[in-house]
Amino acid sequence: MVELLAGADAETFGRGTGVAWLAYDLSALGALVAFACIRHAKYSLRFRMIWLAMAAVSLGGVGIWLANSVALLGIRVHDTTMRYNVALGASALAIAVVGVLAGLLISGRTPQLPRLVVGGLTTGLSVGLSTYLTLDALTVQGSVDETLGLIGVSVLLSMALSTATLWAAQVVRPVWLRVVASLLFGIGVGAVYYTAVAALEFTLDAGGRIPSGLPLFDLVFPMFVIGSMGLTVPITAVLIAPDRRDTAETPAPPADRRRALIS
């Protein structure tokens, strides 16, 4: 059994590694759907914001926040009641989605290094803050502290991951390469999350007040169902939307080209 949590008798994979694999699958799937949406946004004017919004929900909401929340289910701290602060969890979700959307808008349609760096830093800070709030929402009978150094490393990793993800979303075209990029994204999210988890320090008080909030499973399970079902919307949109790449890459009269992009 791998032990990363400091203090108390806490286990990162206390309920087995199956939960971690499920979280990884969510990250990779969210990224794969997001990459497809971003490709459509690149060649569309009228529906660009809709495509980017779906990409932000898929990447930030499912690929990051929901994956982290599911991974939390694997943490086991003995001899205490664990609860989850819903307000902090909701804030983490909103920050992840808005941060990804902001990064996509800043980075633009085509690779430009200054915009890519600014977009990556913006998204990375948001992802790091979202991960921190997701973990900070976890409460026990006692206290949960964080090692700031490891939290800082987690934020730096999230910046690097976000910049690489925005770059891949702009330049990677073949579907099989998108799949590879999505799998690597899942590894990156796991690295950010477990680095932050390693910063947690539990101090337990068995006779202390039972913390307020929801049992983690009571929140994560319905969000898992909603998030999984929610992915069907962008997946369906990707499947039925026309492929604009050939239209955009083939020379065409200006008027025809404008009509193709607007559609």
mmCIF file of C-alpha atoms in Angstrom:
data_model
loop_
_atom_site.group_PDB
_atom_site.id
_atom_site.type_symbol
_atom_site.label_atom_id
_atom_site.label_comp_id
_atom_site.label_asym_id
_atom_site.label_seq_id
_atom_site.Cartn_x
_atom_site.Cartn_y
_atom_site.Cartn_z
ATOM 1 C CA MET A 1 0.000 0.000 0.000
ATOM 2 C CA VAL A 2 1.410 3.373 -0.997
ATOM 3 C CA GLU A 3 1.469 5.918 1.826
ATOM 4 C CA LEU A 4 1.795 9.585 0.911
ATOM 5 C CA LEU A 5 -0.213 11.362 3.573
ATOM 6 C CA ALA A 6 1.707 12.666 6.550
ATOM 7 C CA GLY A 7 0.536 12.221 10.102
ATOM 8 C CA ALA A 8 -2.373 10.135 11.388
ATOM 9 C CA ASP A 9 -2.884 6.659 9.967
ATOM 10 C CA ALA A 10 -3.799 7.843 6.462
ATOM 11 C CA GLU A 11 -3.587 6.017 3.164
ATOM 12 C CA THR A 12 -3.716 7.584 -0.285
ATOM 13 C CA PHE A 13 -4.926 4.350 -1.882
ATOM 14 C CA GLY A 14 -6.774 3.058 1.154
ATOM 15 C CA ARG A 15 -9.606 1.706 -1.005
ATOM 16 C CA GLY A 16 -7.388 0.208 -3.671
ATOM 17 C CA THR A 17 -5.990 1.578 -6.905
ATOM 18 C CA GLY A 18 -9.243 1.089 -8.831
ATOM 19 C CA VAL A 19 -10.429 4.554 -7.782
ATOM 20 C CA ALA A 20 -7.191 6.091 -9.079
ATOM 21 C CA TRP A 21 -7.613 4.322 -12.418
ATOM 22 C CA LEU A 22 -11.196 5.572 -12.684
ATOM 23 C CA ALA A 23 -9.993 9.126 -12.030
ATOM 24 C CA TYR A 24 -7.310 8.685 -14.701
ATOM 25 C CA ASP A 25 -9.881 7.453 -17.222
ATOM 26 C CA LEU A 26 -12.043 10.515 -16.527
ATOM 27 C CA SER A 27 -9.069 12.836 -17.090
ATOM 28 C CA ALA A 28 -8.127 11.214 -20.375
ATOM 29 C CA LEU A 29 -11.710 11.063 -21.651
ATOM 30 C CA GLY A 30 -12.399 14.692 -20.700
ATOM 31 C CA ALA A 31 -9.238 15.791 -22.504
ATOM 32 C CA LEU A 32 -10.035 13.766 -25.629
ATOM 33 C CA VAL A 33 -13.511 15.313 -25.895
ATOM 34 C CA ALA A 34 -12.083 18.780 -25.206
ATOM 35 C CA PHE A 35 -9.459 18.424 -27.958
ATOM 36 C CA ALA A 36 -12.186 17.567 -30.462
ATOM 37 C CA CYS A 37 -14.261 20.583 -29.392
ATOM 38 C CA ILE A 38 -11.249 22.890 -29.652
ATOM 39 C CA ARG A 39 -10.566 21.678 -33.200
ATOM 40 C CA HIS A 40 -14.136 22.555 -34.181
ATOM 41 C CA ALA A 41 -13.865 25.948 -32.453
ATOM 42 C CA LYS A 42 -10.796 26.741 -34.546
ATOM 43 C CA TYR A 43 -12.776 26.553 -37.790
ATOM 44 C CA SER A 44 -16.056 28.056 -36.610
ATOM 45 C CA LEU A 45 -16.986 31.693 -35.986
ATOM 46 C CA ARG A 46 -20.677 31.546 -35.176
ATOM 47 C CA PHE A 47 -20.398 28.686 -32.663
ATOM 48 C CA ARG A 48 -16.832 29.246 -31.470
ATOM 49 C CA MET A 49 -17.814 30.219 -27.912
ATOM 50 C CA ILE A 50 -20.153 27.244 -27.635
ATOM 51 C CA TRP A 51 -17.399 24.860 -28.693
ATOM 52 C CA LEU A 52 -14.928 26.473 -26.293
ATOM 53 C CA ALA A 53 -17.446 26.347 -23.451
ATOM 54 C CA MET A 54 -17.987 22.630 -24.049
ATOM 55 C CA ALA A 55 -14.218 22.147 -24.159
ATOM 56 C CA ALA A 56 -13.810 24.012 -20.849
ATOM 57 C CA VAL A 57 -16.475 21.895 -19.150
ATOM 58 C CA SER A 58 -14.975 18.682 -20.550
ATOM 59 C CA LEU A 59 -11.396 19.584 -19.652
ATOM 60 C CA GLY A 60 -11.827 21.616 -16.475
ATOM 61 C CA GLY A 61 -15.050 20.174 -15.122
ATOM 62 C CA VAL A 62 -14.582 16.482 -15.935
ATOM 63 C CA GLY A 63 -10.909 16.035 -16.790
ATOM 64 C CA ILE A 64 -9.642 17.960 -13.759
ATOM 65 C CA TRP A 65 -12.220 18.663 -11.043
ATOM 66 C CA LEU A 66 -14.320 15.503 -11.297
ATOM 67 C CA ALA A 67 -11.222 13.323 -11.716
ATOM 68 C CA ASN A 68 -9.662 14.868 -8.598
ATOM 69 C CA SER A 69 -12.883 14.471 -6.638
ATOM 70 C CA VAL A 70 -13.181 10.811 -7.608
ATOM 71 C CA ALA A 71 -9.536 10.255 -6.628
ATOM 72 C CA LEU A 72 -10.372 11.694 -3.193
ATOM 73 C CA LEU A 73 -12.623 8.697 -2.618
ATOM 74 C CA GLY A 74 -9.500 6.570 -2.395
ATOM 75 C CA ILE A 75 -8.144 8.420 0.639
ATOM 76 C CA ARG A 76 -8.719 6.627 3.928
ATOM 77 C CA VAL A 77 -7.975 8.210 7.290
ATOM 78 C CA HIS A 78 -8.546 5.822 10.178
ATOM 79 C CA ASP A 79 -10.400 6.627 13.392
ATOM 80 C CA THR A 80 -12.121 9.761 12.169
ATOM 81 C CA THR A 81 -15.245 10.920 10.381
ATOM 82 C CA MET A 82 -14.483 12.562 7.043
ATOM 83 C CA ARG A 83 -16.723 15.162 5.444
ATOM 84 C CA TYR A 84 -16.585 17.379 2.359
ATOM 85 C CA ASN A 85 -17.246 21.123 2.265
ATOM 86 C CA VAL A 86 -19.654 21.546 -0.649
ATOM 87 C CA ALA A 87 -19.083 25.301 -1.000
ATOM 88 C CA LEU A 88 -15.328 24.871 -1.441
ATOM 89 C CA GLY A 89 -15.891 21.978 -3.833
ATOM 90 C CA ALA A 90 -18.271 24.057 -5.951
ATOM 91 C CA SER A 91 -15.751 26.913 -5.981
ATOM 92 C CA ALA A 92 -13.050 24.506 -7.160
ATOM 93 C CA LEU A 93 -15.315 23.342 -10.001
ATOM 94 C CA ALA A 94 -16.125 26.895 -11.121
ATOM 95 C CA ILE A 95 -12.464 27.972 -11.002
ATOM 96 C CA ALA A 96 -11.359 24.956 -13.056
ATOM 97 C CA VAL A 97 -13.932 25.558 -15.802
ATOM 98 C CA VAL A 98 -13.498 29.344 -15.954
ATOM 99 C CA GLY A 99 -9.699 29.026 -15.837
ATOM 100 C CA VAL A 100 -9.620 26.596 -18.754
ATOM 101 C CA LEU A 101 -12.007 28.770 -20.777
ATOM 102 C CA ALA A 102 -9.866 31.847 -20.094
ATOM 103 C CA GLY A 103 -6.738 29.989 -21.180
ATOM 104 C CA LEU A 104 -8.380 28.849 -24.412
ATOM 105 C CA LEU A 105 -9.508 32.380 -25.234
ATOM 106 C CA ILE A 106 -6.118 33.897 -24.433
ATOM 107 C CA SER A 107 -4.131 31.324 -26.434
ATOM 108 C CA GLY A 108 -6.211 32.022 -29.556
ATOM 109 C CA ARG A 109 -6.712 29.967 -32.703
ATOM 110 C CA THR A 110 -3.116 29.567 -33.869
ATOM 111 C CA PRO A 111 0.147 28.942 -31.964
ATOM 112 C CA GLN A 112 1.664 32.226 -30.791
ATOM 113 C CA LEU A 113 4.253 31.784 -28.045
ATOM 114 C CA PRO A 114 3.440 34.890 -25.931
ATOM 115 C CA ARG A 115 -0.299 34.161 -25.928
ATOM 116 C CA LEU A 116 0.340 30.475 -25.315
ATOM 117 C CA VAL A 117 2.523 31.215 -22.290
ATOM 118 C CA VAL A 118 0.040 33.678 -20.796
ATOM 119 C CA GLY A 119 -2.839 31.294 -21.441
ATOM 120 C CA GLY A 120 -0.905 28.397 -19.908
ATOM 121 C CA LEU A 121 -0.012 30.395 -16.793
ATOM 122 C CA THR A 122 -3.616 31.561 -16.392
ATOM 123 C CA THR A 123 -5.019 28.060 -16.735
ATOM 124 C CA GLY A 124 -2.220 26.579 -14.618
ATOM 125 C CA LEU A 125 -2.901 28.927 -11.710
ATOM 126 C CA SER A 126 -6.600 28.126 -11.949
ATOM 127 C CA VAL A 127 -5.965 24.374 -12.041
ATOM 128 C CA GLY A 128 -3.579 24.623 -9.098
ATOM 129 C CA LEU A 129 -6.086 26.657 -7.077
ATOM 130 C CA SER A 130 -8.893 24.275 -8.001
ATOM 131 C CA THR A 131 -6.825 21.276 -6.867
ATOM 132 C CA TYR A 132 -5.942 23.035 -3.611
ATOM 133 C CA LEU A 133 -9.587 23.919 -2.887
ATOM 134 C CA THR A 134 -10.700 20.384 -3.728
ATOM 135 C CA LEU A 135 -8.318 19.033 -1.101
ATOM 136 C CA ASP A 136 -9.001 21.855 1.346
ATOM 137 C CA ALA A 137 -12.700 20.925 1.234
ATOM 138 C CA LEU A 138 -11.812 17.645 2.951
ATOM 139 C CA THR A 139 -12.445 17.887 6.726
ATOM 140 C CA VAL A 140 -11.872 15.476 9.602
ATOM 141 C CA GLN A 141 -12.205 15.351 13.379
ATOM 142 C CA GLY A 142 -9.154 17.453 14.021
ATOM 143 C CA SER A 143 -7.277 19.529 11.471
ATOM 144 C CA VAL A 144 -5.829 19.211 7.988
ATOM 145 C CA ASP A 145 -2.744 21.255 7.184
ATOM 146 C CA GLU A 146 -0.713 21.587 3.993
ATOM 147 C CA THR A 147 3.001 21.751 3.288
ATOM 148 C CA LEU A 148 3.334 24.943 1.262
ATOM 149 C CA GLY A 149 6.431 23.752 -0.588
ATOM 150 C CA LEU A 150 4.636 20.780 -2.111
ATOM 151 C CA ILE A 151 1.605 22.924 -2.888
ATOM 152 C CA GLY A 152 3.948 25.260 -4.777
ATOM 153 C CA VAL A 153 5.422 22.336 -6.724
ATOM 154 C CA SER A 154 1.883 21.209 -7.570
ATOM 155 C CA VAL A 155 1.055 24.665 -8.965
ATOM 156 C CA LEU A 156 4.243 24.710 -11.071
ATOM 157 C CA LEU A 157 3.359 21.300 -12.457
ATOM 158 C CA SER A 158 -0.150 22.522 -13.290
ATOM 159 C CA MET A 159 1.303 25.494 -15.196
ATOM 160 C CA ALA A 160 3.547 23.224 -17.249
ATOM 161 C CA LEU A 161 0.678 20.809 -17.882
ATOM 162 C CA SER A 162 -1.712 23.585 -18.925
ATOM 163 C CA THR A 163 0.766 25.178 -21.321
ATOM 164 C CA ALA A 164 1.540 21.824 -22.937
ATOM 165 C CA THR A 165 -2.174 21.021 -23.196
ATOM 166 C CA LEU A 166 -3.015 24.332 -24.895
ATOM 167 C CA TRP A 167 -0.135 23.808 -27.321
ATOM 168 C CA ALA A 168 -1.271 20.270 -28.121
ATOM 169 C CA ALA A 169 -4.850 21.445 -28.632
ATOM 170 C CA GLN A 170 -3.637 23.900 -31.282
ATOM 171 C CA VAL A 171 -1.136 21.806 -33.233
ATOM 172 C CA VAL A 172 -2.105 18.138 -32.854
ATOM 173 C CA ARG A 173 -4.322 17.005 -35.739
ATOM 174 C CA PRO A 174 -4.329 13.202 -36.191
ATOM 175 C CA VAL A 175 -6.869 11.478 -33.984
ATOM 176 C CA TRP A 176 -4.349 8.939 -32.706
ATOM 177 C CA LEU A 177 -2.050 11.720 -31.555
ATOM 178 C CA ARG A 178 -4.969 13.349 -29.735
ATOM 179 C CA VAL A 179 -5.526 10.048 -27.958
ATOM 180 C CA VAL A 180 -1.867 9.965 -26.932
ATOM 181 C CA ALA A 181 -2.037 13.592 -25.772
ATOM 182 C CA SER A 182 -5.163 12.790 -23.741
ATOM 183 C CA LEU A 183 -3.456 9.861 -22.037
ATOM 184 C CA LEU A 184 -0.475 12.076 -21.207
ATOM 185 C CA PHE A 185 -2.867 14.726 -19.893
ATOM 186 C CA GLY A 186 -4.355 12.160 -17.509
ATOM 187 C CA ILE A 187 -0.860 11.372 -16.213
ATOM 188 C CA GLY A 188 -0.202 15.089 -15.750
ATOM 189 C CA VAL A 189 -3.416 15.640 -13.796
ATOM 190 C CA GLY A 190 -2.498 12.693 -11.593
ATOM 191 C CA ALA A 191 0.963 14.162 -10.973
ATOM 192 C CA VAL A 192 -0.526 17.527 -9.960
ATOM 193 C CA TYR A 193 -3.128 15.899 -7.719
ATOM 194 C CA TYR A 194 -0.896 13.413 -5.920
ATOM 195 C CA THR A 195 1.808 16.030 -5.379
ATOM 196 C CA ALA A 196 -0.825 18.162 -3.655
ATOM 197 C CA VAL A 197 -2.085 15.137 -1.716
ATOM 198 C CA ALA A 198 1.439 14.504 -0.453
ATOM 199 C CA ALA A 199 1.291 17.953 1.150
ATOM 200 C CA LEU A 200 -1.626 17.019 3.426
ATOM 201 C CA GLU A 201 -0.917 16.608 7.134
ATOM 202 C CA PHE A 202 -3.681 15.216 9.349
ATOM 203 C CA THR A 203 -3.886 15.883 13.065
ATOM 204 C CA LEU A 204 -6.745 13.862 14.518
ATOM 205 C CA ASP A 205 -8.871 14.407 17.615
ATOM 206 C CA ALA A 206 -11.085 11.358 18.078
ATOM 207 C CA GLY A 207 -13.184 13.180 20.659
ATOM 208 C CA GLY A 208 -13.530 16.305 18.552
ATOM 209 C CA ARG A 209 -16.653 17.662 16.943
ATOM 210 C CA ILE A 210 -17.844 15.808 13.869
ATOM 211 C CA PRO A 211 -17.195 18.170 10.936
ATOM 212 C CA SER A 212 -20.061 19.622 8.951
ATOM 213 C CA GLY A 213 -20.562 18.845 5.300
ATOM 214 C CA LEU A 214 -21.485 15.861 3.177
ATOM 215 C CA PRO A 215 -19.930 12.408 3.104
ATOM 216 C CA LEU A 216 -17.665 12.570 0.067
ATOM 217 C CA PHE A 217 -19.398 9.704 -1.713
ATOM 218 C CA ASP A 218 -22.789 11.452 -1.424
ATOM 219 C CA LEU A 219 -21.398 14.354 -3.449
ATOM 220 C CA VAL A 220 -19.031 12.628 -5.852
ATOM 221 C CA PHE A 221 -21.333 9.831 -7.011
ATOM 222 C CA PRO A 222 -24.139 12.085 -8.335
ATOM 223 C CA MET A 223 -21.534 14.446 -9.834
ATOM 224 C CA PHE A 224 -19.873 11.453 -11.495
ATOM 225 C CA VAL A 225 -23.211 10.425 -13.028
ATOM 226 C CA ILE A 226 -24.033 13.996 -14.113
ATOM 227 C CA GLY A 227 -20.529 14.577 -15.493
ATOM 228 C CA SER A 228 -20.498 11.300 -17.413
ATOM 229 C CA MET A 229 -23.926 12.017 -18.886
ATOM 230 C CA GLY A 230 -22.915 15.611 -19.575
ATOM 231 C CA LEU A 231 -20.071 14.431 -21.797
ATOM 232 C CA THR A 232 -22.657 12.979 -24.154
ATOM 233 C CA VAL A 233 -23.569 16.533 -25.237
ATOM 234 C CA PRO A 234 -20.138 17.524 -26.650
ATOM 235 C CA ILE A 235 -19.541 13.976 -27.917
ATOM 236 C CA THR A 236 -22.829 14.094 -29.845
ATOM 237 C CA ALA A 237 -22.028 17.585 -31.138
ATOM 238 C CA VAL A 238 -18.610 16.430 -32.356
ATOM 239 C CA LEU A 239 -20.088 13.408 -34.109
ATOM 240 C CA ILE A 240 -22.832 15.278 -35.964
ATOM 241 C CA ALA A 241 -20.955 18.518 -36.728
ATOM 242 C CA PRO A 242 -19.409 18.803 -40.218
ATOM 243 C CA ASP A 243 -15.638 18.480 -40.425
ATOM 244 C CA ARG A 244 -14.420 21.969 -41.374
ATOM 245 C CA ARG A 245 -10.725 21.155 -41.676
ATOM 246 C CA ASP A 246 -10.771 20.418 -45.406
ATOM 247 C CA THR A 247 -12.854 23.519 -46.072
ATOM 248 C CA ALA A 248 -10.527 25.695 -44.060
ATOM 249 C CA GLU A 249 -7.322 24.258 -45.532
ATOM 250 C CA THR A 250 -8.409 24.192 -49.200
ATOM 251 C CA PRO A 251 -8.104 27.498 -51.097
ATOM 252 C CA ALA A 252 -11.529 28.933 -51.800
ATOM 253 C CA PRO A 253 -13.019 32.221 -52.959
ATOM 254 C CA PRO A 254 -13.198 34.726 -50.091
ATOM 255 C CA ALA A 255 -17.002 34.753 -49.949
ATOM 256 C CA ASP A 256 -17.238 30.935 -49.916
ATOM 257 C CA ARG A 257 -14.521 30.688 -47.307
ATOM 258 C CA ARG A 258 -16.292 33.225 -45.062
ATOM 259 C CA ARG A 259 -19.570 31.330 -45.299
ATOM 260 C CA ALA A 260 -17.812 28.040 -44.437
ATOM 261 C CA LEU A 261 -16.203 29.490 -41.305
ATOM 262 C CA ILE A 262 -19.371 31.154 -40.076
ATOM 263 C CA SER A 263 -21.415 27.963 -40.319
#
